[in-house]
Amino acid sequence: MNIVVTGGAGFIGANFVYYMLENRPEDRIICYDKLTYAGNLATLEEAQKNKQFKFIKGDIADREAVYKMFEEEKPDIIVNFAAESHVDRSIENPEVFLQTNVIGTSVLMDACRKYGIKRYHQVSTDEVYGDLPLDRPDLFFTEETPLHTSSPYSASKASADLLVMAYHRTFGLPVTISRCSNNYGPFHFPEKLIPLMIINAMHDKKLPVYGDGLNVRDWLFVKDHCAAIEIILRKGKVGEVYNIGGHNERQNIQVVKAILKELGKGEELIEHVTDRKGHDRRYAIDPTKIREELGWEPTTSPEVGIKATVEWYKEHEDWWQNIISGDYQKYYAEMYGKKEIID
Ligand code: NAD
Ligand code: TYD
């Protein structure tokens, strides 16, 4: 099979590339990625040594380039990870989120219609369901939960999901969608909570916790997400949505304290700052469907996963030093410079 992984130079896409090269050595894996600020070829250095792997630089919203890639690579499967993925950036500049996440998705699906495809898989997010209240721990997102988005990021992802389902119903495109909870692990770009806190703490820099820090996220080790997508490609039913999560809810403040403990640093580094606009309170996935229908279960608890992730960042300083030495400093100054300390 020829499997095109769009966005494969980013965090989850790259982990998926490695997962597939290891677990499906008979398949060709083609990474198609625009290499935005979040894409990093250094992440794919090991993959480039594998004959079954190929990298193509390109934009999913560039119709000509996407069609050319289809003509040359003849994909059997598309797994679309390519996206603008950071909520804070979507609040500052929504437009690029619409361009990549919505228009890009439609261009990919048009190519699938034109050239034919065995499966188009859309990597979506639990954020399309909006948020849950903190005082109702009995509530979870199921696949039937209505879409109810909060940020320009989640609105763009929900729009893409609706388009994917429309292409299935209208044109019979063989699609599946997965909606996963927050991931963490190797190659996570340090604008997101866990890698940002690890790197700041390693530098004895303040850890900027938004608001009261009581917001809850449902954390999944990235390899478990990759395994779930691989199972959906093999056993998932066309036209279906699968939620992915492992009942690993943690408050942000708990996650930050666990990182400090792992690094042997003090909690005085924590600084509560101005809250994110429209900040979702709680995400929590009900993974019953994927467990019962496809037999997927997560294997890594947050305790083990966070320890492994901190170790990875300690051992791969070259990887993240390269990232934080460039435009990242400007991003950090602009994004965090305007936040006020609130405790
Ligand atoms: P990321 O920001 O780390 O990587 C995104 C990748 O997409 C980068 O390599 C970037 O260069 C590429 N890209 C961006 N725009 C592109 C375009 N127009 N054409 C081609 N490539 C482009 O993102 P991530 O955290 O790895 O997320 C991957 C996918 O998983 C996204 O669709 C996201 O919505 C979804 N998701 C993420 C999480 C999470 O916790 N990170 C959880 C659930 C779902
Ligand atoms: P993030 O990693 O951006 O993922 P998402 O918003 O998509 O869930 O943020 C995770 C949580 O951590 C979210 O509640 C916002 C919070 N957060 C902070 O408190 N400080 C930070 O510097 C960042 C980046 C996030």
Coordinates of C-alpha atoms and ligand atoms in Angstrom, one line a residue:
M1 CA 0.0 0.0 0.0
N2 CA 1.0 3.6 -0.6
I3 CA 0.1 5.6 2.5
V4 CA 0.3 9.4 2.3
V5 CA 0.7 11.0 5.7
T6 CA 0.0 14.7 5.4
G7 CA 1.5 16.8 8.2
G8 CA 4.0 14.1 8.9
A9 CA 6.8 16.5 9.9
G10 CA 4.8 17.7 12.9
F11 CA 4.3 16.2 16.3
I12 CA 1.7 13.4 15.9
G13 CA 2.3 12.9 12.2
A14 CA 6.0 12.2 12.7
N15 CA 5.2 9.7 15.5
F16 CA 2.7 8.1 13.1
V17 CA 5.3 7.8 10.3
Y18 CA 7.7 6.0 12.7
Y19 CA 4.9 3.8 14.1
M20 CA 3.9 2.7 10.5
L21 CA 7.5 2.1 9.3
E22 CA 8.0 -0.1 12.3
N23 CA 4.6 -1.9 12.3
R24 CA 3.8 -2.1 8.6
P25 CA 7.2 -2.5 6.9
E26 CA 5.5 -3.7 3.7
D27 CA 3.8 -0.3 3.1
R28 CA 5.3 2.8 1.5
I29 CA 5.0 5.9 3.7
I30 CA 5.0 9.2 1.9
C31 CA 5.0 12.3 4.1
Y32 CA 3.5 15.4 2.4
D33 CA 4.1 18.5 4.5
K34 CA 4.4 22.2 3.9
L35 CA 7.0 22.6 6.7
T36 CA 5.4 25.5 8.5
Y37 CA 6.9 26.7 11.7
A38 CA 5.6 23.5 13.3
G39 CA 7.1 21.1 10.7
N40 CA 10.6 20.0 11.2
L41 CA 12.7 17.8 8.8
A42 CA 15.1 17.0 11.6
T43 CA 12.3 15.0 13.2
L44 CA 12.2 12.8 10.1
E45 CA 16.0 12.2 9.9
E46 CA 15.8 8.6 10.9
A47 CA 12.8 7.9 8.7
Q48 CA 14.8 9.3 5.7
K49 CA 17.2 6.3 6.1
N50 CA 14.3 3.9 5.4
K51 CA 13.8 2.9 1.7
Q52 CA 10.0 2.7 2.3
F53 CA 9.9 6.4 3.3
K54 CA 9.7 9.4 1.1
F55 CA 9.3 13.1 1.9
I56 CA 7.5 15.6 -0.3
K57 CA 7.3 19.3 0.6
G58 CA 3.9 20.7 -0.3
D59 CA 0.8 22.5 0.9
I60 CA -2.5 20.6 1.2
A61 CA -4.3 23.7 0.1
D62 CA -2.3 23.9 -3.2
R63 CA -4.5 22.0 -5.6
E64 CA -1.9 21.7 -8.4
A65 CA 0.7 20.3 -6.0
V66 CA -1.7 17.9 -4.4
Y67 CA -2.9 16.5 -7.8
K68 CA 0.7 16.1 -8.9
M69 CA 1.5 14.2 -5.8
F70 CA -1.5 11.9 -6.4
E71 CA -0.4 11.3 -10.0
E72 CA 3.1 10.5 -8.9
E73 CA 2.6 8.5 -5.7
K74 CA -0.8 6.8 -6.4
P75 CA -1.9 6.7 -2.8
D76 CA -4.1 4.0 -1.5
I77 CA -4.7 5.7 1.8
I78 CA -4.5 9.3 2.9
V79 CA -4.1 10.1 6.6
N80 CA -4.6 13.8 7.1
F81 CA -2.7 15.2 10.1
A82 CA -1.8 18.5 8.3
A83 CA -3.2 21.4 10.3
E84 CA -2.6 24.6 12.1
S85 CA -3.0 23.1 15.6
H86 CA -2.4 25.7 18.3
V87 CA -5.5 27.3 20.0
D88 CA -3.5 30.4 21.1
R89 CA -2.3 31.1 17.6
S90 CA -5.9 30.7 16.3
I91 CA -7.1 33.4 18.7
E92 CA -4.4 35.8 17.3
N93 CA -4.8 34.9 13.6
P94 CA -7.7 32.7 12.6
E95 CA -7.4 33.0 8.8
V96 CA -4.6 30.5 8.2
F97 CA -6.6 28.0 10.2
L98 CA -9.4 28.2 7.7
Q99 CA -7.0 28.0 4.8
T100 CA -5.2 24.9 5.9
N101 CA -7.8 23.1 8.1
V102 CA -10.8 23.7 5.9
I103 CA -9.7 24.5 2.4
G104 CA -6.8 22.1 2.6
T105 CA -9.0 19.2 3.7
S106 CA -11.4 19.9 0.8
V107 CA -8.6 19.9 -1.7
L108 CA -7.3 16.6 -0.4
M109 CA -10.7 15.1 -0.7
D110 CA -11.2 16.5 -4.2
A111 CA -8.0 14.7 -5.2
C112 CA -9.3 11.5 -3.6
R113 CA -12.5 11.8 -5.7
K114 CA -10.5 12.5 -8.9
Y115 CA -7.9 9.8 -8.6
G116 CA -9.7 7.3 -6.4
I117 CA -8.7 6.2 -2.9
K118 CA -9.2 3.1 -0.6
R119 CA -9.5 5.3 2.5
Y120 CA -9.3 8.9 3.5
H121 CA -8.8 9.3 7.2
Q122 CA -9.3 12.7 8.9
V123 CA -7.3 13.2 12.1
S124 CA -9.7 15.4 14.2
T125 CA -9.8 16.4 17.8
D126 CA -12.1 16.2 20.9
E127 CA -12.1 20.0 20.9
V128 CA -14.9 19.9 18.2
Y129 CA -17.2 18.9 21.1
G130 CA -16.6 22.1 23.0
D131 CA -16.1 21.7 26.8
L132 CA -17.7 20.0 29.8
P133 CA -18.3 21.6 33.2
L134 CA -15.9 20.8 36.0
D135 CA -18.7 19.9 38.4
R136 CA -20.1 17.1 36.2
P137 CA -17.4 14.4 36.3
D138 CA -20.0 11.9 35.1
L139 CA -20.2 13.6 31.6
F140 CA -18.0 12.5 28.7
F141 CA -17.7 13.2 25.0
T142 CA -19.2 10.4 22.9
E143 CA -19.4 10.2 19.1
E144 CA -23.0 11.5 19.4
T145 CA -22.1 14.6 21.4
P146 CA -23.1 17.6 19.3
L147 CA -20.3 19.7 17.8
H148 CA -20.1 22.9 19.8
T149 CA -16.8 24.7 19.3
S150 CA -15.1 27.4 21.3
S151 CA -12.0 28.6 19.5
P152 CA -11.2 29.4 15.8
Y153 CA -9.0 26.3 15.9
S154 CA -11.8 24.0 17.0
A155 CA -14.3 25.7 14.7
S156 CA -12.0 25.0 11.7
K157 CA -11.5 21.4 12.7
A158 CA -15.3 20.9 13.2
S159 CA -15.9 22.5 9.7
A160 CA -13.4 20.0 8.2
D161 CA -15.2 17.1 9.9
L162 CA -18.6 18.3 8.5
L163 CA -17.0 18.5 5.0
V164 CA -15.5 15.0 5.3
M165 CA -18.9 13.6 6.2
A166 CA -20.5 15.6 3.3
Y167 CA -18.0 14.1 0.8
H168 CA -18.9 10.6 2.2
R169 CA -22.6 11.1 1.8
T170 CA -22.6 13.1 -1.4
F171 CA -19.8 11.4 -3.3
G172 CA -19.4 8.1 -1.5
L173 CA -15.8 8.9 -0.5
P174 CA -14.6 6.1 1.8
V175 CA -13.8 8.2 4.9
T176 CA -13.2 7.7 8.6
I177 CA -12.7 10.3 11.3
S178 CA -10.9 10.0 14.7
R179 CA -11.3 12.5 17.5
C180 CA -8.5 12.2 20.0
S181 CA -7.9 13.9 23.3
N182 CA -4.7 15.9 24.1
N183 CA -1.5 14.1 23.1
Y184 CA 2.0 14.3 24.6
G185 CA 5.4 12.6 24.0
P186 CA 8.5 13.0 21.8
F187 CA 8.7 15.7 19.1
H188 CA 6.0 17.8 20.7
F189 CA 6.4 21.5 19.6
P190 CA 7.3 23.6 22.7
E191 CA 4.3 26.0 22.2
K192 CA 2.0 23.4 23.8
L193 CA 1.6 22.9 27.6
I194 CA 3.8 19.9 28.4
P195 CA 6.9 20.6 26.3
L196 CA 6.8 24.3 27.1
M197 CA 6.7 23.6 30.8
I198 CA 9.5 21.0 30.6
I199 CA 11.8 23.4 28.6
N200 CA 11.0 26.4 30.8
A201 CA 11.6 24.4 34.0
M202 CA 14.9 23.1 32.6
H203 CA 16.0 26.7 32.2
D204 CA 14.6 27.7 35.6
K205 CA 12.2 30.0 33.8
K206 CA 8.7 30.8 35.1
L207 CA 5.9 28.4 34.2
P208 CA 3.0 30.4 32.9
V209 CA -0.2 28.6 34.0
Y210 CA -3.4 30.2 32.5
G211 CA -6.0 31.3 35.0
D212 CA -6.6 29.1 38.0
G213 CA -4.9 26.1 36.4
L214 CA -7.9 23.9 37.2
N215 CA -8.8 23.3 33.5
V216 CA -8.9 19.6 32.8
R217 CA -7.4 17.8 29.8
D218 CA -7.6 14.1 29.0
W219 CA -3.9 13.1 28.2
L220 CA -2.9 10.4 25.8
F221 CA 0.6 9.2 25.1
V222 CA 1.2 9.9 21.3
K223 CA 2.1 6.3 20.5
D224 CA -1.3 5.1 21.8
H225 CA -3.0 7.6 19.4
C226 CA -0.9 6.3 16.5
A227 CA -1.9 2.7 17.3
A228 CA -5.6 3.7 17.4
I229 CA -5.4 5.3 13.9
E230 CA -3.6 2.2 12.5
I231 CA -6.4 0.0 13.9
I232 CA -9.1 2.4 12.4
L233 CA -7.4 2.1 9.0
R234 CA -7.5 -1.7 9.2
K235 CA -10.7 -2.4 11.0
G236 CA -12.7 0.8 11.1
K237 CA -16.0 1.1 9.3
V238 CA -16.2 3.6 6.5
G239 CA -18.4 6.6 7.3
E240 CA -17.8 6.3 11.1
V241 CA -16.3 8.6 13.7
Y242 CA -14.1 7.1 16.5
N243 CA -13.3 8.9 19.7
I244 CA -9.8 8.2 21.1
G245 CA -8.9 8.7 24.8
G246 CA -7.9 6.7 27.9
H247 CA -9.7 8.3 30.8
N248 CA -6.6 10.1 31.9
E249 CA -8.0 13.4 33.1
R250 CA -5.6 15.8 34.9
Q251 CA -5.9 19.4 35.9
N252 CA -3.2 21.6 34.2
I253 CA -1.7 22.5 37.6
Q254 CA -1.4 18.7 38.4
V255 CA 0.5 18.2 35.1
V256 CA 2.8 21.1 35.7
K257 CA 3.6 20.0 39.3
A258 CA 4.3 16.4 38.0
I259 CA 6.8 17.9 35.5
L260 CA 8.5 19.9 38.2
K261 CA 8.8 16.9 40.4
E262 CA 10.2 14.8 37.6
L263 CA 12.9 17.5 37.0
G264 CA 13.6 18.0 40.7
K265 CA 12.5 21.7 40.5
G266 CA 10.5 23.8 43.0
E267 CA 6.9 24.9 42.6
E268 CA 8.0 28.5 43.1
L269 CA 8.6 28.5 39.3
I270 CA 4.8 28.4 38.7
E271 CA 3.2 31.7 37.8
H272 CA -0.5 32.1 37.2
V273 CA -1.1 34.4 34.3
T274 CA -4.1 36.0 32.4
D275 CA -6.4 33.3 31.2
R276 CA -6.8 32.2 27.6
K277 CA -9.9 33.8 25.9
G278 CA -12.8 31.4 25.7
H279 CA -10.7 28.8 27.6
D280 CA -12.4 25.4 27.5
R281 CA -12.8 24.0 31.1
R282 CA -12.7 20.2 30.7
Y283 CA -12.2 17.7 27.9
A284 CA -13.0 14.0 28.6
I285 CA -13.4 11.2 26.1
D286 CA -15.7 8.2 26.3
P287 CA -13.6 5.6 24.4
T288 CA -16.2 2.8 24.6
K289 CA -16.8 2.6 20.8
I290 CA -13.2 2.1 19.7
R291 CA -12.5 -0.3 22.6
E292 CA -15.6 -2.5 22.0
E293 CA -15.7 -2.4 18.2
L294 CA -12.0 -2.3 17.3
G295 CA -10.3 -3.7 20.4
W296 CA -8.1 -0.6 21.0
E297 CA -6.9 0.3 24.5
P298 CA -4.2 2.7 25.6
T299 CA -1.0 1.2 27.1
T300 CA 0.7 4.2 28.8
S301 CA -0.5 5.9 31.9
P302 CA 0.3 9.7 32.3
E303 CA 2.7 8.9 35.2
V304 CA 4.8 6.6 33.0
G305 CA 4.3 8.8 29.9
I306 CA 5.3 12.1 31.5
K307 CA 8.4 10.5 33.0
A308 CA 9.3 9.1 29.6
T309 CA 8.6 12.5 27.9
V310 CA 10.7 14.5 30.4
E311 CA 13.6 11.9 29.8
W312 CA 13.2 12.4 26.0
Y313 CA 13.5 16.2 26.3
K314 CA 16.5 15.8 28.5
E315 CA 18.1 13.5 25.9
H316 CA 17.2 15.5 22.8
E317 CA 18.3 18.9 23.7
D318 CA 19.7 19.4 20.1
W319 CA 16.2 18.9 18.7
W320 CA 14.4 21.5 20.8
Q321 CA 17.4 24.0 21.1
N322 CA 17.2 24.3 17.3
I323 CA 13.5 25.2 17.5
I324 CA 13.7 27.7 20.4
S325 CA 16.7 29.5 18.9
G326 CA 14.7 30.8 15.9
D327 CA 11.3 32.6 15.5
Y328 CA 10.2 30.9 18.7
Q329 CA 11.7 33.6 20.9
K330 CA 9.7 36.3 19.0
Y331 CA 6.5 34.1 19.4
Y332 CA 7.2 33.7 23.1
A333 CA 7.8 37.4 23.7
E334 CA 4.7 38.4 21.8
M335 CA 2.4 35.7 23.2
Y336 CA 3.5 35.8 26.9
G337 CA 4.7 39.4 27.1
K338 CA 1.2 40.7 27.1
K339 CA 0.0 38.3 29.8
E340 CA -0.3 39.6 33.4
I341 CA 0.7 37.8 36.5
I342 CA -2.5 37.1 38.5
D343 CA -1.2 35.7 41.8
Ligands
NAD1 P1 1.6 20.1 14.6 O1 1.3 21.6 14.6 O2 2.7 19.6 15.5 O3 2.0 19.7 13.1 C1 1.3 20.1 12.0 C2 2.1 19.7 10.8 O4 1.2 20.0 9.6 C3 3.4 20.4 10.6 O5 4.4 19.5 10.2 C4 3.1 21.4 9.5 O6 4.3 21.8 8.8 C5 2.1 20.7 8.7 N1 1.2 21.6 8.0 C6 0.6 22.8 8.4 N2 -0.1 23.4 7.4 C7 0.1 22.6 6.3 C8 -0.4 22.7 5.0 N3 -1.1 23.7 4.6 N4 0.0 21.7 4.1 C9 0.8 20.7 4.5 N5 1.3 20.6 5.8 C10 0.9 21.5 6.7 O7 0.3 19.4 14.9 P2 0.0 18.0 15.8 O8 -0.1 18.4 17.2 O9 0.9 17.0 15.3 O10 -1.5 17.7 15.3 C11 -1.7 16.9 14.1 C12 -3.1 16.7 13.9 O11 -3.7 16.1 15.0 C13 -3.9 18.0 13.7 O12 -4.9 17.8 12.7 C14 -4.6 18.2 15.0 O13 -5.8 19.0 14.9 C15 -4.8 16.8 15.5 N6 -4.9 16.6 17.0 C16 -3.9 17.1 17.8 C17 -3.9 16.8 19.1 C18 -2.8 17.3 20.0 O14 -2.9 17.1 21.3 N7 -1.7 17.8 19.5 C19 -5.0 16.1 19.7 C20 -6.0 15.6 18.8 C21 -5.9 15.9 17.5
TYD2 P1 -2.4 23.3 24.9 O1 -1.2 22.4 25.1 O2 -2.3 24.5 24.2 O3 -3.6 22.3 24.3 P2 -5.2 22.6 24.1 O4 -5.5 24.0 24.4 O5 -5.4 22.3 22.7 O6 -5.9 21.7 25.1 O7 -3.0 23.6 26.4 C1 -3.3 22.6 27.3 C2 -3.9 23.3 28.5 O8 -2.8 24.1 29.2 C3 -5.0 24.3 28.2 O9 -5.9 24.3 29.2 C4 -4.2 25.7 28.2 C5 -3.1 25.5 29.3 N1 -1.9 26.2 29.0 C6 -1.3 26.9 30.1 O10 -1.9 27.0 31.2 N2 -0.1 27.6 29.8 C7 0.5 27.6 28.6 O11 1.6 28.2 28.5 C8 -0.1 26.8 27.6 C9 0.6 26.7 26.2 C10 -1.2 26.1 27.8

